[in-house]
mmCIF file of C-alpha atoms in Angstrom:
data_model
loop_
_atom_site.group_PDB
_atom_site.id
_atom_site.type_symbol
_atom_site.label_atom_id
_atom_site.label_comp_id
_atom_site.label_asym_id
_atom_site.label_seq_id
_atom_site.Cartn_x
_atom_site.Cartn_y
_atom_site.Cartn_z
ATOM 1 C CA UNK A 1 54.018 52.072 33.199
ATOM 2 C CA UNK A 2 54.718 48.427 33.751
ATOM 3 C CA UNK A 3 53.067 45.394 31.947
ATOM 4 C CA UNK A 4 50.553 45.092 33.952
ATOM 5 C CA UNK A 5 49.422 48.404 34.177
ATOM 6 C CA UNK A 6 49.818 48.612 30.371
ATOM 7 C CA UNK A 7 47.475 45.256 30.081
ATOM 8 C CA UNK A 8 45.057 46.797 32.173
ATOM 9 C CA UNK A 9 44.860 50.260 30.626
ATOM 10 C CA UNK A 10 44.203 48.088 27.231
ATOM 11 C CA UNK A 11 41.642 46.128 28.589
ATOM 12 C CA UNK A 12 40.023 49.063 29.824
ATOM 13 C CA UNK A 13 40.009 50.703 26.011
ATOM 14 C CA UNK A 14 38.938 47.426 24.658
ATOM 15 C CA UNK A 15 35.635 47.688 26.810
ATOM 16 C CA UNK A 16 35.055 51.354 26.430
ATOM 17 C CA UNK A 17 35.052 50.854 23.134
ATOM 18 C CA UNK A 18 32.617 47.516 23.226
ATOM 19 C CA UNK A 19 29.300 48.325 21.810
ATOM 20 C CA UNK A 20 30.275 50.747 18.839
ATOM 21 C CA UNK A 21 31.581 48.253 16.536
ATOM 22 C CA UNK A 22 30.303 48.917 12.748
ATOM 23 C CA UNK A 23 30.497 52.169 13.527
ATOM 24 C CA UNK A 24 31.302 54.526 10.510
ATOM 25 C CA UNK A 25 33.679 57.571 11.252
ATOM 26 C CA UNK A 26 36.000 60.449 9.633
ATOM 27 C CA UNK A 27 39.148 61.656 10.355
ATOM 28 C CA UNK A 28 39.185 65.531 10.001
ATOM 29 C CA UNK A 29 41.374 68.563 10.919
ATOM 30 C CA UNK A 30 41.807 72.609 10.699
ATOM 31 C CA UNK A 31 44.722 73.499 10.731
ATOM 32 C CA UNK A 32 46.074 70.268 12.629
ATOM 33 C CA UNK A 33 43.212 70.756 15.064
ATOM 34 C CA UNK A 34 41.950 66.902 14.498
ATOM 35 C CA UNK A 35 38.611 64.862 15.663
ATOM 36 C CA UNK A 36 36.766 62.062 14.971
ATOM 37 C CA UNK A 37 33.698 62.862 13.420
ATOM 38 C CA UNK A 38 30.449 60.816 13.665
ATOM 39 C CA UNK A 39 27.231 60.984 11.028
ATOM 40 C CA UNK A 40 24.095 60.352 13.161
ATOM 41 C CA UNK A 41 21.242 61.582 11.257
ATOM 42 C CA UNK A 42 18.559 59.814 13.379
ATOM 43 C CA UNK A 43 19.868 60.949 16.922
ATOM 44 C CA UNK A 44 20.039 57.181 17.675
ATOM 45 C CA UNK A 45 23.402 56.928 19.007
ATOM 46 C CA UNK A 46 24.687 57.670 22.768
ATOM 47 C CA UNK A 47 28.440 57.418 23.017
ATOM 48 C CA UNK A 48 29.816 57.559 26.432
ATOM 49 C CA UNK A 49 32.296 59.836 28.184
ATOM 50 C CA UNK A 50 34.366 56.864 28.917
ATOM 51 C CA UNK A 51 34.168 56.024 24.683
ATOM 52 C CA UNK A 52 34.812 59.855 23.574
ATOM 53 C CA UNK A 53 38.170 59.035 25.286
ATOM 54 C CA UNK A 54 39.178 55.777 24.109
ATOM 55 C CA UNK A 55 38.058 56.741 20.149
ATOM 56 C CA UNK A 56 40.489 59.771 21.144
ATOM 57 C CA UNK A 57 43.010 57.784 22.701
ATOM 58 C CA UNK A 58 45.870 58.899 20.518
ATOM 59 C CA UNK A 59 48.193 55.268 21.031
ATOM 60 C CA UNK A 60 44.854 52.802 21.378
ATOM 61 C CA UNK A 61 42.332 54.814 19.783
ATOM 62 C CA UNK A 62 41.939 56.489 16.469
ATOM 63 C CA UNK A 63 43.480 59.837 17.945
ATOM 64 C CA UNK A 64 41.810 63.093 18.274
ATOM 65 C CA UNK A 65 41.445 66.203 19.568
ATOM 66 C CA UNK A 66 38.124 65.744 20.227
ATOM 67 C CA UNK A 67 34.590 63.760 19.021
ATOM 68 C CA UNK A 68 32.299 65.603 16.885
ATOM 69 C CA UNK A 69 29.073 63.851 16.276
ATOM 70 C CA UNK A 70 26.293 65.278 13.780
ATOM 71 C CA UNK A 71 23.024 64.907 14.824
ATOM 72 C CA UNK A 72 19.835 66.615 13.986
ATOM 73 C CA UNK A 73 19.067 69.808 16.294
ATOM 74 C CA UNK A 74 15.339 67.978 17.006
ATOM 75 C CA UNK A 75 17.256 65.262 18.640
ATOM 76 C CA UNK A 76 19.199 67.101 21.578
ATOM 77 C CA UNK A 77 17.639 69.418 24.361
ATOM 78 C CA UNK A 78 20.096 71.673 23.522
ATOM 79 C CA UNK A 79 18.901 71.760 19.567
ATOM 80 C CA UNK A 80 14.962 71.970 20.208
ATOM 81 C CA UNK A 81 15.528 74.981 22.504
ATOM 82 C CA UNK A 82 17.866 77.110 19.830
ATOM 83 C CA UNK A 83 15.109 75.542 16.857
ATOM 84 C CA UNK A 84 12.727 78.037 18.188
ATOM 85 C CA UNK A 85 14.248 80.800 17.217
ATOM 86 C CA UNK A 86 16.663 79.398 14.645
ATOM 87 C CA UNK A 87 14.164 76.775 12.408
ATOM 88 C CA UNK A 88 17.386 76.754 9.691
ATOM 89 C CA UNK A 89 19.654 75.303 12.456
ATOM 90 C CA UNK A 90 18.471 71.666 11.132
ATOM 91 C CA UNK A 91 22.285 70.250 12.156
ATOM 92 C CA UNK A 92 23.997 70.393 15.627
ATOM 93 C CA UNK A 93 27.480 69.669 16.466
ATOM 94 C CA UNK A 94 27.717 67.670 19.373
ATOM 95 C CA UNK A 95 31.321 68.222 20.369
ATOM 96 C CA UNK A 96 33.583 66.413 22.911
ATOM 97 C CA UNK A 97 36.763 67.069 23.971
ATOM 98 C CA UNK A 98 39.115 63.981 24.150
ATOM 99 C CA UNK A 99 38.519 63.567 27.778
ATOM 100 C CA UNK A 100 34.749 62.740 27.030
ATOM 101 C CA UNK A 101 34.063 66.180 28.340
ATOM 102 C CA UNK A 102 31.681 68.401 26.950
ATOM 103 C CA UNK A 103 32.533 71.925 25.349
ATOM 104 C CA UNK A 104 30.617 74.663 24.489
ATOM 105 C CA UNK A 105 32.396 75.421 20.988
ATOM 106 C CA UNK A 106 35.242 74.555 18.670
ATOM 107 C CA UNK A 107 35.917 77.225 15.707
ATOM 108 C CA UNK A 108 37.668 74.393 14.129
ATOM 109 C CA UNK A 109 35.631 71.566 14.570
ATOM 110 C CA UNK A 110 32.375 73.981 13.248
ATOM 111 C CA UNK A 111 34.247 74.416 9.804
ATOM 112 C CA UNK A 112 35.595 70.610 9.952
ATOM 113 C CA UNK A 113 31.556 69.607 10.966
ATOM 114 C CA UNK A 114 30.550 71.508 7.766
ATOM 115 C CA UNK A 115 32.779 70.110 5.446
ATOM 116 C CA UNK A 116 32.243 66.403 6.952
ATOM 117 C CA UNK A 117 27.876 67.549 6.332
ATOM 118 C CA UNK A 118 29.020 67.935 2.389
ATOM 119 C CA UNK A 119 31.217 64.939 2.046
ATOM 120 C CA UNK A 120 28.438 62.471 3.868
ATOM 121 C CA UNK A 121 25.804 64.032 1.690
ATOM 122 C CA UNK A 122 23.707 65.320 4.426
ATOM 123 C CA UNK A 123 23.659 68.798 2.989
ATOM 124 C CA UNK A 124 24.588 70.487 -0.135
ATOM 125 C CA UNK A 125 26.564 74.273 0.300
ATOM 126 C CA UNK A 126 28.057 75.454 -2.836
ATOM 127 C CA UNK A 127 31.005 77.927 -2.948
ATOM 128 C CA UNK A 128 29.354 81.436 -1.877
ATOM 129 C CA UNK A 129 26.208 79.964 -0.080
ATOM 130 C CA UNK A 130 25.738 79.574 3.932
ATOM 131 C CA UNK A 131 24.925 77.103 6.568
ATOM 132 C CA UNK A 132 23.352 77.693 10.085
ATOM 133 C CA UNK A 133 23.766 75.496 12.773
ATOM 134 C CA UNK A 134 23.604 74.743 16.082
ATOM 135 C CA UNK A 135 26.032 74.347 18.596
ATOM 136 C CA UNK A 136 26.040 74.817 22.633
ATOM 137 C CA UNK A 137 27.812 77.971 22.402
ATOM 138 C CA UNK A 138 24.833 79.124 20.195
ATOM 139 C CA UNK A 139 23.913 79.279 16.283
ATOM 140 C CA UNK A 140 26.607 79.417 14.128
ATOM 141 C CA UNK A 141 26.520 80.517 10.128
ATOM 142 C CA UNK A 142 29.319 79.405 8.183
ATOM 143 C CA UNK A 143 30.062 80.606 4.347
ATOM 144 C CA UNK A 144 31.532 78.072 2.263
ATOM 145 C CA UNK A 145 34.638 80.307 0.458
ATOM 146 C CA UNK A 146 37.120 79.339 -2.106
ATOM 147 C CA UNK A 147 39.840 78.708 0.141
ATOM 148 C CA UNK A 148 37.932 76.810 3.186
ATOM 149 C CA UNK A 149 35.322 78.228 5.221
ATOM 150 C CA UNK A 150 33.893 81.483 7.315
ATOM 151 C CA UNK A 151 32.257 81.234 10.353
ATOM 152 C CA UNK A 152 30.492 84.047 11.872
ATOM 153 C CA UNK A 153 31.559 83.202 15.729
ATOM 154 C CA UNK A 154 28.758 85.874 17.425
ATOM 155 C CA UNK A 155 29.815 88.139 20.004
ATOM 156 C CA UNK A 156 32.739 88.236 22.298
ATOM 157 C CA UNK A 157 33.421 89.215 25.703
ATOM 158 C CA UNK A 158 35.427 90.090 28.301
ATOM 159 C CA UNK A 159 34.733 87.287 31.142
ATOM 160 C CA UNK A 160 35.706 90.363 33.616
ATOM 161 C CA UNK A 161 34.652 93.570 32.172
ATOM 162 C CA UNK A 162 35.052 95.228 35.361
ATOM 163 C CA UNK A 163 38.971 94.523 35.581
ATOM 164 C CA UNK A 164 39.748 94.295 31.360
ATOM 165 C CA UNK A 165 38.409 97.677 31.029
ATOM 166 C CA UNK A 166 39.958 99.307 34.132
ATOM 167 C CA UNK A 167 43.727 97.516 33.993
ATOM 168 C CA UNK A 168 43.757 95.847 31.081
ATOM 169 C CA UNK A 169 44.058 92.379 32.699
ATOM 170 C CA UNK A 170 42.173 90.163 35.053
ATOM 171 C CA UNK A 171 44.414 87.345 35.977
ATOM 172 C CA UNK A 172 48.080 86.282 36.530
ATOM 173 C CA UNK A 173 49.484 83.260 34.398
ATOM 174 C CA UNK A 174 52.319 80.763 35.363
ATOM 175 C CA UNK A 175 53.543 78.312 33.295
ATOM 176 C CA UNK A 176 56.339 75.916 32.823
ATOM 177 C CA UNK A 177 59.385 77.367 31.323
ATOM 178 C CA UNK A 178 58.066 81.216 32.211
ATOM 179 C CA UNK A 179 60.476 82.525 34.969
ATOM 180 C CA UNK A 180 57.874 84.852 36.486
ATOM 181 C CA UNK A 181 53.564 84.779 36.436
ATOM 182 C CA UNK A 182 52.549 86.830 33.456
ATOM 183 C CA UNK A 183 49.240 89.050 33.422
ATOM 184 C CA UNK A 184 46.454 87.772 31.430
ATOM 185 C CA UNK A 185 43.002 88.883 29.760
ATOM 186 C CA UNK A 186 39.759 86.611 29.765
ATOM 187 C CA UNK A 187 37.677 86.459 27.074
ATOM 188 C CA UNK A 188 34.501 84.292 26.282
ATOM 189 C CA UNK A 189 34.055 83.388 22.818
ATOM 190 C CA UNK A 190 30.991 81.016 23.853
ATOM 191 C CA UNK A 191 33.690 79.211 25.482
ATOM 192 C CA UNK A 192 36.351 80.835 28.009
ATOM 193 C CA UNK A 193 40.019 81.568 27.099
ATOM 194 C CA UNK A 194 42.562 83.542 29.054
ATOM 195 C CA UNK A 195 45.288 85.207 26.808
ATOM 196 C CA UNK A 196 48.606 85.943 28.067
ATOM 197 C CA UNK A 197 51.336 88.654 25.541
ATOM 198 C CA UNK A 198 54.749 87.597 25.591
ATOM 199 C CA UNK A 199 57.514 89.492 24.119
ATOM 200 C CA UNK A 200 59.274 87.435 21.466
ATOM 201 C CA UNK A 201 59.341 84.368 19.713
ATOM 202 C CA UNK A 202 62.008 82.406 21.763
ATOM 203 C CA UNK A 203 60.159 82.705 25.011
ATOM 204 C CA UNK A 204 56.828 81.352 23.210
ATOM 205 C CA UNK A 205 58.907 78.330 21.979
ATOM 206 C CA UNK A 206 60.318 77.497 25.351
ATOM 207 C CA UNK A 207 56.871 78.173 27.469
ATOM 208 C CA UNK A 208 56.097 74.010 28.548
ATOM 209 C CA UNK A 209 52.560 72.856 28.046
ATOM 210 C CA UNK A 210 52.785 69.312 29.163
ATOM 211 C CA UNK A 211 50.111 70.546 31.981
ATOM 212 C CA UNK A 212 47.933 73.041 32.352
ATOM 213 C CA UNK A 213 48.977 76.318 32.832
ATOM 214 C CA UNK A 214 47.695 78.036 36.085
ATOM 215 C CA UNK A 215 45.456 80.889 36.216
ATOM 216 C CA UNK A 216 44.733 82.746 38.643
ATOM 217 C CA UNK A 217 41.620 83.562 39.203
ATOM 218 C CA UNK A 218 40.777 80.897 36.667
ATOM 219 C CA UNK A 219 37.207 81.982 34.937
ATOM 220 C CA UNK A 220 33.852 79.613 36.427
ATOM 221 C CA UNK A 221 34.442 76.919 34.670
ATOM 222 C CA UNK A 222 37.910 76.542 33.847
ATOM 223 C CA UNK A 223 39.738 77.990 30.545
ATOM 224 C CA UNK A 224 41.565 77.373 27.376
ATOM 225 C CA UNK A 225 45.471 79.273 27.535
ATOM 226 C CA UNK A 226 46.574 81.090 24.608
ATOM 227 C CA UNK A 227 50.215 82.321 25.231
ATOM 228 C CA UNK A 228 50.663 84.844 22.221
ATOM 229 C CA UNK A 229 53.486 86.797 20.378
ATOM 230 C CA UNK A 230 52.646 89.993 18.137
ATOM 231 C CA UNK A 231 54.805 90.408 15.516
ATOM 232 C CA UNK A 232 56.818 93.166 14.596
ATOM 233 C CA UNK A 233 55.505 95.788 13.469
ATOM 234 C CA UNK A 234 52.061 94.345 14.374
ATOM 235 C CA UNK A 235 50.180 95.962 11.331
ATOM 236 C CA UNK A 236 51.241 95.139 7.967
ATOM 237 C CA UNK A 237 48.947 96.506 4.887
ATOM 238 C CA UNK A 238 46.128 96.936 7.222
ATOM 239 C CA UNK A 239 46.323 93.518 8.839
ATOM 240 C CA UNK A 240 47.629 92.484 12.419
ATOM 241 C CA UNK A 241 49.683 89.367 12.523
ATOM 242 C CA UNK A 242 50.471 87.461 15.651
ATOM 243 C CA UNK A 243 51.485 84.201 16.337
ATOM 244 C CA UNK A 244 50.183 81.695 19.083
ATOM 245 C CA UNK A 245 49.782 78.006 21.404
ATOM 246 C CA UNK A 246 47.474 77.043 23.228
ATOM 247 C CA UNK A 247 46.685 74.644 26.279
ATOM 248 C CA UNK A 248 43.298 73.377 25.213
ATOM 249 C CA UNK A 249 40.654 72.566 28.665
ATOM 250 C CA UNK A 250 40.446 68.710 28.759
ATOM 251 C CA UNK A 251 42.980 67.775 25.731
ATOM 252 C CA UNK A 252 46.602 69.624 26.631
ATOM 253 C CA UNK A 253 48.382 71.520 23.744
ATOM 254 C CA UNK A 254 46.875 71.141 20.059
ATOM 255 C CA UNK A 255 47.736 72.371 16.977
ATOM 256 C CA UNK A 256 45.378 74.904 16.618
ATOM 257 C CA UNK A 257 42.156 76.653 18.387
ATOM 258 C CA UNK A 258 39.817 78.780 16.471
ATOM 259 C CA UNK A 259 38.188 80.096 19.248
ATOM 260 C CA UNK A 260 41.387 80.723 20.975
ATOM 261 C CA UNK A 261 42.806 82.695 17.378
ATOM 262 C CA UNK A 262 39.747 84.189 18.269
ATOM 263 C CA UNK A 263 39.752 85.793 21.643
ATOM 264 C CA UNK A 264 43.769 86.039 21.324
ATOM 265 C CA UNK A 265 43.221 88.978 18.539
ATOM 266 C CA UNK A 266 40.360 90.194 20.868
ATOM 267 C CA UNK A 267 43.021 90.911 23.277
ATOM 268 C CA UNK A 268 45.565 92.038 21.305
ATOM 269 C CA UNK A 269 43.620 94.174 20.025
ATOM 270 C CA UNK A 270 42.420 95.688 23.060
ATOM 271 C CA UNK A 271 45.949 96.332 24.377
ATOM 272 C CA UNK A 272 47.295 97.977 20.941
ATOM 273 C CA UNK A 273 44.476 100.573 21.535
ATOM 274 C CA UNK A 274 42.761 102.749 19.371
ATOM 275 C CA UNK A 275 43.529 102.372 15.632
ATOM 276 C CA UNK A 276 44.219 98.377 15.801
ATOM 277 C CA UNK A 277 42.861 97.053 13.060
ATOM 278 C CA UNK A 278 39.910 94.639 12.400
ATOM 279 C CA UNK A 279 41.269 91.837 10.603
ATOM 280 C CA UNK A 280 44.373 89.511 11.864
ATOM 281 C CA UNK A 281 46.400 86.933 10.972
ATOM 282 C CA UNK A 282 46.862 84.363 13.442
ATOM 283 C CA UNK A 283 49.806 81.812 12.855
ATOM 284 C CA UNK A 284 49.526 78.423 15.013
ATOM 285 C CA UNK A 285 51.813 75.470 14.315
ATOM 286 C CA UNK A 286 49.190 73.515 12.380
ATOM 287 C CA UNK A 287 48.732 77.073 10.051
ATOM 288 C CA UNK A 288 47.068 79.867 9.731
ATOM 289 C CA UNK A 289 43.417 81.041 10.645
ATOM 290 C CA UNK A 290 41.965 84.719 9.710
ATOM 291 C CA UNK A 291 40.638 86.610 12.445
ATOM 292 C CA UNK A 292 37.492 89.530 11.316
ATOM 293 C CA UNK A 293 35.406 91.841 13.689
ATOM 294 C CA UNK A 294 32.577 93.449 12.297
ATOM 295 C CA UNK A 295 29.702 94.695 13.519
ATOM 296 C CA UNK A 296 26.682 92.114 12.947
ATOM 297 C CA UNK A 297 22.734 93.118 12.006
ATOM 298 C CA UNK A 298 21.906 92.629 15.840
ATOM 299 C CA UNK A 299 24.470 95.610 16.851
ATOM 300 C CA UNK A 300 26.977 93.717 18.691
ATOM 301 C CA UNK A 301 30.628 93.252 17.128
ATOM 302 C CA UNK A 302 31.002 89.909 15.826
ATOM 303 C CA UNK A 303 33.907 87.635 15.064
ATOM 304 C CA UNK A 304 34.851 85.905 11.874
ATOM 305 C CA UNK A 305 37.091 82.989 12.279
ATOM 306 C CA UNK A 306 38.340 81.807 8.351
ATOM 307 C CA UNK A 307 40.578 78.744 7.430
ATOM 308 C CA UNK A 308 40.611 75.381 6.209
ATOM 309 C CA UNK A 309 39.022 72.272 6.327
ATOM 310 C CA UNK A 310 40.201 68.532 5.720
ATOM 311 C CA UNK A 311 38.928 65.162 5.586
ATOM 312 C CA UNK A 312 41.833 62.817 5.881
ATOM 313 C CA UNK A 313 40.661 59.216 6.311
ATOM 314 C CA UNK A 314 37.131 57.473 6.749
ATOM 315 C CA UNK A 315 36.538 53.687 7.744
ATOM 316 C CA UNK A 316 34.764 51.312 10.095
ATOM 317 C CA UNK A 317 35.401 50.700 13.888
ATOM 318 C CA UNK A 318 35.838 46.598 14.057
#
């Protein structure tokens, strides 16, 4: 980029950024899956598309993975409609990716959003106890644990049933740095991932995420990657272990992805067959996330996404 191009892409943060000065914000992360977090308790404040990006901007912003903004579940559309069924679901996390888009989940950001609630004061969860919120991939209940926090995730599914349950796959993958298009499983997890197996550690390392990888067909609405190695031998005192990147929809590669930890044991699981077992470790480069199905009150099988949470800086936008 030349000077002037560099000027103007300046200038262009510099106004995007106009308006939300005094603005208080956190710094959080699970497992190196960072955001900006945002306490808005009255549901006064509208940040832009064009702002979620420059606050994200990670060389003339603060630097996230996304914008999470906590807001009361009266305030938002969204919040009133789950509030009828769900009057505990008094929070909602109103989550951005760093492109300003919106997203329908983040299993890190939920367990980031709860820990930022306790440390602003805006609700009190002791070590044991539970939280429900809401979210626009649906009420959430986390359980604050000794080592982080649990988060009931709800349901999974395949994205196409019809072709996961008759081949196993629904999709072919290509990425940089893979010779040859590799077959892939879909899975929603409130939000859409496609999961792709490859054989050994090496080839995960060398697999390029600089873009986006290319799936085809590519779910609705786009999808998060998860390119995936199992380990050997996959079970180890009951427990699966794999270990995993990810190309994140509207951000690139991050650190971590709880909902993609998520739907990559869902479909490691399904290809290991009958006998795999229901909890997994899932390693990502920012650490490690647990990984529990279990069948829920309403019938369905569930998934239980576990790990830590971290705030790492708070301050004051000038």
């Amino acid at each position: 980029m030349d000077e002037t191009l560099a000027a103007a892409a300046d200038h262009r943060t510099a106004e995007d950024i106009t308006g939300l000065g005094g603005l208080k914000f956190s710094k959080g992360h699970g497992t190196g899956n960072d955001f900006v977090l945002i306490a808005d308790p009255n549901g006064a404040l509208s940040v832009t598309p064009e702002q979620v990006a420059a606050l994200c901007d990670r060389h003339r912003g603060i630097g996230a993975d996304g914008l999470i903004r906590a807001v009361p579940s009266r305030s938002l559309p969204e919040g009133r409609e789950l509030l009828t069924a769900h009057p505990a679901a008094e929070w909602f996390m109103d989550y951005r990716n760093g492109d300003g888009s919106l997203s329908e989940m983040c299993g890190n950001g939920v367990r980031v959003f709860v820990h930022f609630l306790i440390a602003e004061g805006l609700v009190d969860l002791p070590a044991g106890q539970s939280l429900t919120i809401g979210t626009r991939g649906g009420v959430k209940t986390i359980v604050r644990t000794a080592a982080g926090y649990a988060v009931d995730m709800g349901p999974w599914e395949f994205i196409f049933p019809g072709e996961a349950t008759a081949r196993a796959m629904d999709s072919l993958v290509s990425a940089d740095g893979l010779e040859v298009a590799r077959p892939a499983l879909s899975v929603s997890m409130g939000n859409p991932h496609t999961v792709v197996a490859l054989a050994e550690l090496a080839e995960l390392e060398t697999t390029q995420l600089f873009k986006a990888p290319r799936v085809d067909p590519a779910p609705p609405h786009g999808t998060n990657v998860e390119f995936v190695v199992p380990s050997e031998p996959l079970v180890h005192d009951g427990v699966g272990t794999i270990t995993m990147r990810v190309h994140e929809r509207g951000v690139g590669e991050t650190l971590s992805c709880g909902t993609g930890a998520c739907a990559a044991a869902v479909a490691i699981r399904h290809w290991a067959g009958q006998g795999a077992p229901d909890a997994w470790n899932v390693t990502v480069p920012g650490g490690v996330v647990g990984v529990k199905f279990f069948v829920a009150p309403d019938g369905h099988e569930h998934v239980e996404l576990s790990g830590p949470a971290v705030i790492v800086a708070s301050g004051t936008l000038s």
